[in-house]
mmCIF file of C-alpha atoms in Angstrom:
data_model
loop_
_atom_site.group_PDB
_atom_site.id
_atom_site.type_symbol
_atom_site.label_atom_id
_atom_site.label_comp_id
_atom_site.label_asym_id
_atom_site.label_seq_id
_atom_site.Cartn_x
_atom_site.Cartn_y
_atom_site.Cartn_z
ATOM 1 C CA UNK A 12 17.137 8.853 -41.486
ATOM 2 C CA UNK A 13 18.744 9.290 -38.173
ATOM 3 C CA UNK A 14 21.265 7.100 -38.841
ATOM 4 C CA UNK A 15 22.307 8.167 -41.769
ATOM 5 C CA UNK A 16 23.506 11.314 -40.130
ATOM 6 C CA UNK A 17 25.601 9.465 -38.374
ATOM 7 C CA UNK A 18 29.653 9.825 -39.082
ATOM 8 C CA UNK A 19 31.600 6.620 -38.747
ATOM 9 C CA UNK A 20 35.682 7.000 -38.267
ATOM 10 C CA UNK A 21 38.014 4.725 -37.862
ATOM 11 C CA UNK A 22 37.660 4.752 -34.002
ATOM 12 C CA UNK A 23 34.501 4.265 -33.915
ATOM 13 C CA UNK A 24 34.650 1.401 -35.874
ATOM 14 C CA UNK A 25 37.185 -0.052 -33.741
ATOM 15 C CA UNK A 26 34.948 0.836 -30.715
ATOM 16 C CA UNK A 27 32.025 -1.190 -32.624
ATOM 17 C CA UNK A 28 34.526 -4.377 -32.657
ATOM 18 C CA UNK A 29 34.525 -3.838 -28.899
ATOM 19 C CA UNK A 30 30.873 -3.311 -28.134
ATOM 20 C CA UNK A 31 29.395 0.096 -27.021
ATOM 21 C CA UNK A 32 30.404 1.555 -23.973
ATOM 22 C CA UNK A 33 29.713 4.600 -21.747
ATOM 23 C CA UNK A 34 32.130 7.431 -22.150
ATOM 24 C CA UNK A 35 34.564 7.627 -19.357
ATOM 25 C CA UNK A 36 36.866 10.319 -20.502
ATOM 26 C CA UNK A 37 36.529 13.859 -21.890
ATOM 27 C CA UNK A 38 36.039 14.198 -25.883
ATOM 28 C CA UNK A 39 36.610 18.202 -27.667
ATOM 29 C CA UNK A 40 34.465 18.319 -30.668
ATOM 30 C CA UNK A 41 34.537 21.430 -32.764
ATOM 31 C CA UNK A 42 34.969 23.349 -29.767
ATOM 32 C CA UNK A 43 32.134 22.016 -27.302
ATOM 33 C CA UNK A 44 33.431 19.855 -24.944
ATOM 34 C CA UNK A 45 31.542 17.054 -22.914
ATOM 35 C CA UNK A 46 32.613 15.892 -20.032
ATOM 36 C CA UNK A 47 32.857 12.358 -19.549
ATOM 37 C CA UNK A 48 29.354 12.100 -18.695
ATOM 38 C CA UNK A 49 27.670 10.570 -21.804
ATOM 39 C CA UNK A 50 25.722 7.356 -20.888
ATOM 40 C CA UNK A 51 25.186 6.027 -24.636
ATOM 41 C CA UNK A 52 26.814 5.858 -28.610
ATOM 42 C CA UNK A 53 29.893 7.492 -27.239
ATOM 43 C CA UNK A 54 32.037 5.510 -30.280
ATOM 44 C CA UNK A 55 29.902 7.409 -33.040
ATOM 45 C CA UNK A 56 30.953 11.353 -33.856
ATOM 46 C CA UNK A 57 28.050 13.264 -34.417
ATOM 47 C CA UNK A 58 28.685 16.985 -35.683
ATOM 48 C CA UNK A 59 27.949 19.815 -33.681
ATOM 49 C CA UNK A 60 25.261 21.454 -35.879
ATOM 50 C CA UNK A 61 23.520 17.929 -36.653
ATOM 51 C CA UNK A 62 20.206 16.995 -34.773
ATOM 52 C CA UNK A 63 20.742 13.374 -34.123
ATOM 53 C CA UNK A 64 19.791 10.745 -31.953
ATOM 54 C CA UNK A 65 23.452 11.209 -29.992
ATOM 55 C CA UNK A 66 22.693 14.767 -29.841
ATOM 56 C CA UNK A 67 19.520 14.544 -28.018
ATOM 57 C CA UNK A 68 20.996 11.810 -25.763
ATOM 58 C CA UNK A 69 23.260 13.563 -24.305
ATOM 59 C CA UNK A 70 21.786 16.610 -24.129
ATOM 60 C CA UNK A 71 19.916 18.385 -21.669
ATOM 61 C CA UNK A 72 15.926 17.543 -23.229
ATOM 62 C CA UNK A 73 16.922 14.054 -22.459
ATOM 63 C CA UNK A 74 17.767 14.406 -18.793
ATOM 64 C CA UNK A 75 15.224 16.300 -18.370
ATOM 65 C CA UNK A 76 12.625 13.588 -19.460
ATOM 66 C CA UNK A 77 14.154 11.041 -17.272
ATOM 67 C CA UNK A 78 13.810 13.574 -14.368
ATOM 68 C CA UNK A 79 10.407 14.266 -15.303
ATOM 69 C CA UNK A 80 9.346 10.280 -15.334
ATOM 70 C CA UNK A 81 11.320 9.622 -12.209
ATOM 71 C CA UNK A 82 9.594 12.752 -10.186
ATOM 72 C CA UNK A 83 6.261 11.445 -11.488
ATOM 73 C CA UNK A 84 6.598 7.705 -10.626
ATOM 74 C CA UNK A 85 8.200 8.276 -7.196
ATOM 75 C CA UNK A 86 5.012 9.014 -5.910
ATOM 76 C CA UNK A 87 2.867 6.306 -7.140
ATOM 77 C CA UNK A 88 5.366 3.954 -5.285
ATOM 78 C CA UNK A 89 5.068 5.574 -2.749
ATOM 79 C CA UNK A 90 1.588 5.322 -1.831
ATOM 80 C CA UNK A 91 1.382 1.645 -2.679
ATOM 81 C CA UNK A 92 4.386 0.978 -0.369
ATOM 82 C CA UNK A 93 2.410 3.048 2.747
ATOM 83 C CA UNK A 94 -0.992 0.886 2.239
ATOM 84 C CA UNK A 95 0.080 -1.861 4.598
ATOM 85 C CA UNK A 96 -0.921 -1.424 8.013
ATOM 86 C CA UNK A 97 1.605 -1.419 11.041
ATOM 87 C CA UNK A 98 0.046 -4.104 13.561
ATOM 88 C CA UNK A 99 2.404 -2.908 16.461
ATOM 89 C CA UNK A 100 0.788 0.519 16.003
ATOM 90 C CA UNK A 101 -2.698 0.201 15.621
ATOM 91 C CA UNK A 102 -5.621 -1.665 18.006
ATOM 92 C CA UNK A 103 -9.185 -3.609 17.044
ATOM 93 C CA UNK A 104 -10.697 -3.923 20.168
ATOM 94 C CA UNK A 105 -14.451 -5.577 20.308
ATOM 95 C CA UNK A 106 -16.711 -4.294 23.180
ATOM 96 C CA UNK A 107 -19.987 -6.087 24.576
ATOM 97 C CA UNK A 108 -22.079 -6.081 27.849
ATOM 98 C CA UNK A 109 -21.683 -8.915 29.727
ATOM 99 C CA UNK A 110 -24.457 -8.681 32.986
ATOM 100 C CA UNK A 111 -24.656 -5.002 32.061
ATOM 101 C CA UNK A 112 -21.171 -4.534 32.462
ATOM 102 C CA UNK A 113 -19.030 -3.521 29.570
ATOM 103 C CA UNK A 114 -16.306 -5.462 28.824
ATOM 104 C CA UNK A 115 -13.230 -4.744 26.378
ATOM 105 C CA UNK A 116 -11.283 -7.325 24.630
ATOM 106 C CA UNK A 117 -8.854 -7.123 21.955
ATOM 107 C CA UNK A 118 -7.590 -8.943 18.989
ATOM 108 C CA UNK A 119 -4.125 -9.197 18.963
ATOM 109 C CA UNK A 120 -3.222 -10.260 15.038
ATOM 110 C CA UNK A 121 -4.395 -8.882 12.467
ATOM 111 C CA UNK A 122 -2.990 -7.273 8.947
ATOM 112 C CA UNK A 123 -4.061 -5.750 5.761
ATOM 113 C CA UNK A 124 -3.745 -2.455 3.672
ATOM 114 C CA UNK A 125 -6.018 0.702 3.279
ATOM 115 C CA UNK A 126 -4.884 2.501 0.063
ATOM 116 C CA UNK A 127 -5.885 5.887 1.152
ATOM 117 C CA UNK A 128 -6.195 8.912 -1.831
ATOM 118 C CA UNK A 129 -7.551 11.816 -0.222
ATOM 119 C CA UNK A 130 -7.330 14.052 -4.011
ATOM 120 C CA UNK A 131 -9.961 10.776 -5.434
ATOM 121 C CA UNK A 132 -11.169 9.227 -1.991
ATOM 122 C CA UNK A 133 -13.106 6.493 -4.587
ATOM 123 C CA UNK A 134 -10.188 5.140 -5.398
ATOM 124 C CA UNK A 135 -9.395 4.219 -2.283
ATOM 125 C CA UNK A 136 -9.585 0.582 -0.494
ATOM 126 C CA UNK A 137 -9.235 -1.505 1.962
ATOM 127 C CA UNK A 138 -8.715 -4.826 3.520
ATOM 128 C CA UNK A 139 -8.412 -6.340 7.038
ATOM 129 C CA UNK A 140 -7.397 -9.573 7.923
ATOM 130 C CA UNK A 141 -8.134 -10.503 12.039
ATOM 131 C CA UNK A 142 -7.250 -14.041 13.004
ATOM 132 C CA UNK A 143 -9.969 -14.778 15.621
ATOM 133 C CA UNK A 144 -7.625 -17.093 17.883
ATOM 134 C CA UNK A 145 -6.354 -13.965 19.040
ATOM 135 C CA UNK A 146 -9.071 -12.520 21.039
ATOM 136 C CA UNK A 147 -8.093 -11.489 24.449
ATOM 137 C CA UNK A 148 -10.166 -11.643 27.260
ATOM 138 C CA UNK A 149 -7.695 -11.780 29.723
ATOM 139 C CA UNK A 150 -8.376 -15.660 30.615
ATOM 140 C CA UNK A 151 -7.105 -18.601 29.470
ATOM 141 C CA UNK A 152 -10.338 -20.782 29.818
ATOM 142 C CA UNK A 153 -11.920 -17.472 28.403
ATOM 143 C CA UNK A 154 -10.065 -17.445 25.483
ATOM 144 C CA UNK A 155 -10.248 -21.115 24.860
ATOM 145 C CA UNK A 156 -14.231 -20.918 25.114
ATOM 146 C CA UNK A 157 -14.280 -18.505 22.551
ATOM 147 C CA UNK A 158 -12.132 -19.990 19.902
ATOM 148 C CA UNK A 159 -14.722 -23.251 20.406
ATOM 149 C CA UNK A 160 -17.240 -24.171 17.663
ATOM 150 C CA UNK A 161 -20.041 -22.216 19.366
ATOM 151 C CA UNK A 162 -18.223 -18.831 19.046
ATOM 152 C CA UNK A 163 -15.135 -18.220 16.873
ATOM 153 C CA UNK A 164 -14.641 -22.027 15.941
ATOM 154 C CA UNK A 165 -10.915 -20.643 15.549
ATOM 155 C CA UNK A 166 -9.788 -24.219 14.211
ATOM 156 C CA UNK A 167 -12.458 -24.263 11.131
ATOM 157 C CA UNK A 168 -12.493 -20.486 10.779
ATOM 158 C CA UNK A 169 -9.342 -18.927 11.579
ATOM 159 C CA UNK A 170 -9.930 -15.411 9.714
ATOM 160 C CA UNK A 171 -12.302 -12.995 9.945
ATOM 161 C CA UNK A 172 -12.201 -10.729 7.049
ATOM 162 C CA UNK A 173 -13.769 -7.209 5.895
ATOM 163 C CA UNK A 174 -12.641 -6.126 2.409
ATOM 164 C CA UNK A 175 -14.131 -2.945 0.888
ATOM 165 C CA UNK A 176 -16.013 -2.791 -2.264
ATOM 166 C CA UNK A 177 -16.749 1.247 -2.133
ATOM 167 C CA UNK A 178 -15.264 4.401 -0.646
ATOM 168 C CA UNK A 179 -16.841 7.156 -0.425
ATOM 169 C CA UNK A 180 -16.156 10.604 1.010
ATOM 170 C CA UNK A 181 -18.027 12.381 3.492
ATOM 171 C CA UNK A 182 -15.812 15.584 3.785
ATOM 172 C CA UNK A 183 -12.196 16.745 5.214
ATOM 173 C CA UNK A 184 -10.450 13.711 6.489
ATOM 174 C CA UNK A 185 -13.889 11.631 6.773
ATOM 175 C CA UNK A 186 -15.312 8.988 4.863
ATOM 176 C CA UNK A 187 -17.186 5.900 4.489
ATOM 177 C CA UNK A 188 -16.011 2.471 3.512
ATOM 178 C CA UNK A 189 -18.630 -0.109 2.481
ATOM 179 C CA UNK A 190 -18.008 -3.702 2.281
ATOM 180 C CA UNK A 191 -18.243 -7.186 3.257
ATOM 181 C CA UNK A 192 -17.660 -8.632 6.537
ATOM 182 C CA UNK A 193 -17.135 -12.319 6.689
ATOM 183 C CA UNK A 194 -16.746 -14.118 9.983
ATOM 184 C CA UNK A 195 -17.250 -17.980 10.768
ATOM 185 C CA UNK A 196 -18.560 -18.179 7.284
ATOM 186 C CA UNK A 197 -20.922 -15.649 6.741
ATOM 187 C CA UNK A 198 -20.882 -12.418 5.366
ATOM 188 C CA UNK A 199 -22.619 -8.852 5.627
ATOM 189 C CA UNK A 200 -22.720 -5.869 4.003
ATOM 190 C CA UNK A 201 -21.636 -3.502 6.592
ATOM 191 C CA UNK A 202 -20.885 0.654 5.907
ATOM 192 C CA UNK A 203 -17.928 1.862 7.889
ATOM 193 C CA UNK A 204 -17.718 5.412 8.851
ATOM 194 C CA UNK A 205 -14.008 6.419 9.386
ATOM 195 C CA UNK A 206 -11.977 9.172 10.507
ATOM 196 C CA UNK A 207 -8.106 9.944 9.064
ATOM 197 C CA UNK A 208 -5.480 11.822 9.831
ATOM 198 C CA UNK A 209 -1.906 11.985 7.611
ATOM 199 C CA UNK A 210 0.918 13.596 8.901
ATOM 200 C CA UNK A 211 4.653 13.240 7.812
ATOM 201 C CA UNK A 212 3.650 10.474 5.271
ATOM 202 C CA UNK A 213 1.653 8.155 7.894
ATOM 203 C CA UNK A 214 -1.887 7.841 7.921
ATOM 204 C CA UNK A 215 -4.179 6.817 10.893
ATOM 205 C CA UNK A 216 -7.686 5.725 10.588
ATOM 206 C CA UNK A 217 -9.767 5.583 13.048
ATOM 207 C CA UNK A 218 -13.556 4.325 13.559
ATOM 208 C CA UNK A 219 -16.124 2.120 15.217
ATOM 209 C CA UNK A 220 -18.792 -0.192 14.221
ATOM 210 C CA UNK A 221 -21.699 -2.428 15.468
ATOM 211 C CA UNK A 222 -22.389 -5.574 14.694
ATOM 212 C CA UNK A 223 -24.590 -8.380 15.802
ATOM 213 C CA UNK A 224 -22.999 -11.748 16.831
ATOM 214 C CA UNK A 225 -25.916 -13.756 15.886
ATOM 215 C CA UNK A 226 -25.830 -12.260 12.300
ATOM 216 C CA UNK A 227 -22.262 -14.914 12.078
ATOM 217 C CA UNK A 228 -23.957 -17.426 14.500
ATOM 218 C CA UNK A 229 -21.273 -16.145 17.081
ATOM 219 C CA UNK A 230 -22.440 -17.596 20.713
ATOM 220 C CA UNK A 231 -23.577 -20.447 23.099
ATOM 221 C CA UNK A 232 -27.149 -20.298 23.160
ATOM 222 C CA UNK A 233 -26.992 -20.699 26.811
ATOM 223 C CA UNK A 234 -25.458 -17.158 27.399
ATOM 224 C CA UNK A 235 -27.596 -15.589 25.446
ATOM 225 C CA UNK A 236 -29.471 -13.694 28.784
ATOM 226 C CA UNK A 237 -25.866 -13.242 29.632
ATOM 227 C CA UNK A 238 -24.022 -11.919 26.670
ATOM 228 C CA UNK A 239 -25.514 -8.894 24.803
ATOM 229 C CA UNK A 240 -25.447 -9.620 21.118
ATOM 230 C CA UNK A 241 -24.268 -6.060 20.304
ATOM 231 C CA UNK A 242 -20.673 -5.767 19.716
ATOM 232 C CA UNK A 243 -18.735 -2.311 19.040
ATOM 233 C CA UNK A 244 -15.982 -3.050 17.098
ATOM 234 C CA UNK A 245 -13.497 0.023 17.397
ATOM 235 C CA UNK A 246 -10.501 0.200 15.674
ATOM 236 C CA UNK A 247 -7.072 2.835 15.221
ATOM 237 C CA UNK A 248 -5.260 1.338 12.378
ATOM 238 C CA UNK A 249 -1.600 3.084 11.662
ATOM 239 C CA UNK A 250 -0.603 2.447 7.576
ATOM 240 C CA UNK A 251 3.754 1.826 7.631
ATOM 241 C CA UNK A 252 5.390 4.931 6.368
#
């Protein structure tokens, strides 16, 4: 039906020979002009009190739909481009009692995302990769006893990974992300609480958590008296803007 309101002449059935092409100069018909700016089916004359498929094209309703989509998608890409996390901006830093005395130590690799939606917190989620060979303690023969089959066992395990399965909010800027931790082969169930703040487009989340080291059969036996088996895990994790 549409097309039949179409009027061919004689140039634009010369265009058709051609192929279609956008309009690059300015056309006067019946006294409205357009200015060169027509993307589409600039070979076909379409009368200036017909409703066509040219008409709406180049007219404003059209624009204005393609505005509309773009405004509305811009923002979806948006967020999934922030959810990775910025590694030289954020710390993971595992604390434990060695003799009494506390000791700090962090990891110095690790990636993954945290989707973050504060208008529907549940759909929010999050992963976090931590390669275990990169536990600091300051000491080479330190960090090489670690990464040994009684701890870490870097070489058979090199990843230790918490991925969320449920977020859930527990007011302003505060919620709780439950999930499974899985180090050296095992996994728990572990709830997160976390704290974020979003400014300029970045988010920052920031939390701690407790775990026990012989819950992933972390540890030489014969440092048990020495080693606590609670570990804080604390972490400030920066998503990229």
């Amino acid at each position: 039906m549409l097309i039949s309101q179409y009027r061919r002449s004689s140039e634009s059935i010369t265009a058709e020979k051609n192929g279609l092409y956008p309009l690059i100069q300015e056309r006067q018909s019946e006294g409205e002009k357009l200015q060169g700016n027509v993307p589409f089916f600039s070979t076909l004359s379409c009368p200036a009190r017909s409703t066509t498929l040219v008409s709406f094209i180049t007219g404003k309703k059209f624009y204005s739909h393609v505005r509309f989509l773009f405004l509305t998608l811009v923002p979806v890409l948006a967020i999934a481009a922030t959810g990775d996390i910025d590694p030289a901006k954020s710390t993971l830093t595992a604390t434990f009692k060695q003799e009494g005395v506390a000791v700090d130590a962090p990891f110095k690799k690790f990636s993954g995302h945290i989707v973050y939606d504060a208008k529907n917190v549940a759909a929010s989620s999050a992963m976090i990769d931590v390669q275990t060979a990169s536990f600091d303690m300051g000491s080479d023969d330190y960090n090489n006893e670690v990464r040994g089959k009684e701890w870490f066992d870097s070489a058979t395990y090199p990843d230790a990974v918490f991925k969320s399965s449920a977020i859930k909010a527990d007011g302003a800027n505060k919620f709780t992300a439950s999930g499974t931790l899985t180090i050296k082969g095992k996994s728990v169930n572990l709830s997160v609480p976390v704290n974020v703040q979003t400014a300029n487009g970045i988010s920052t989340f920031d939390g701690s958590i407790a775990i026990s080291r012989a819950a992933f059969g972390i540890g030489d036996p014969s440092w048990k008296d020495v080693i606590e088996d609670k570990v804080t895990v604390r972490f400030h994790l920066v998503n990229t803007k």
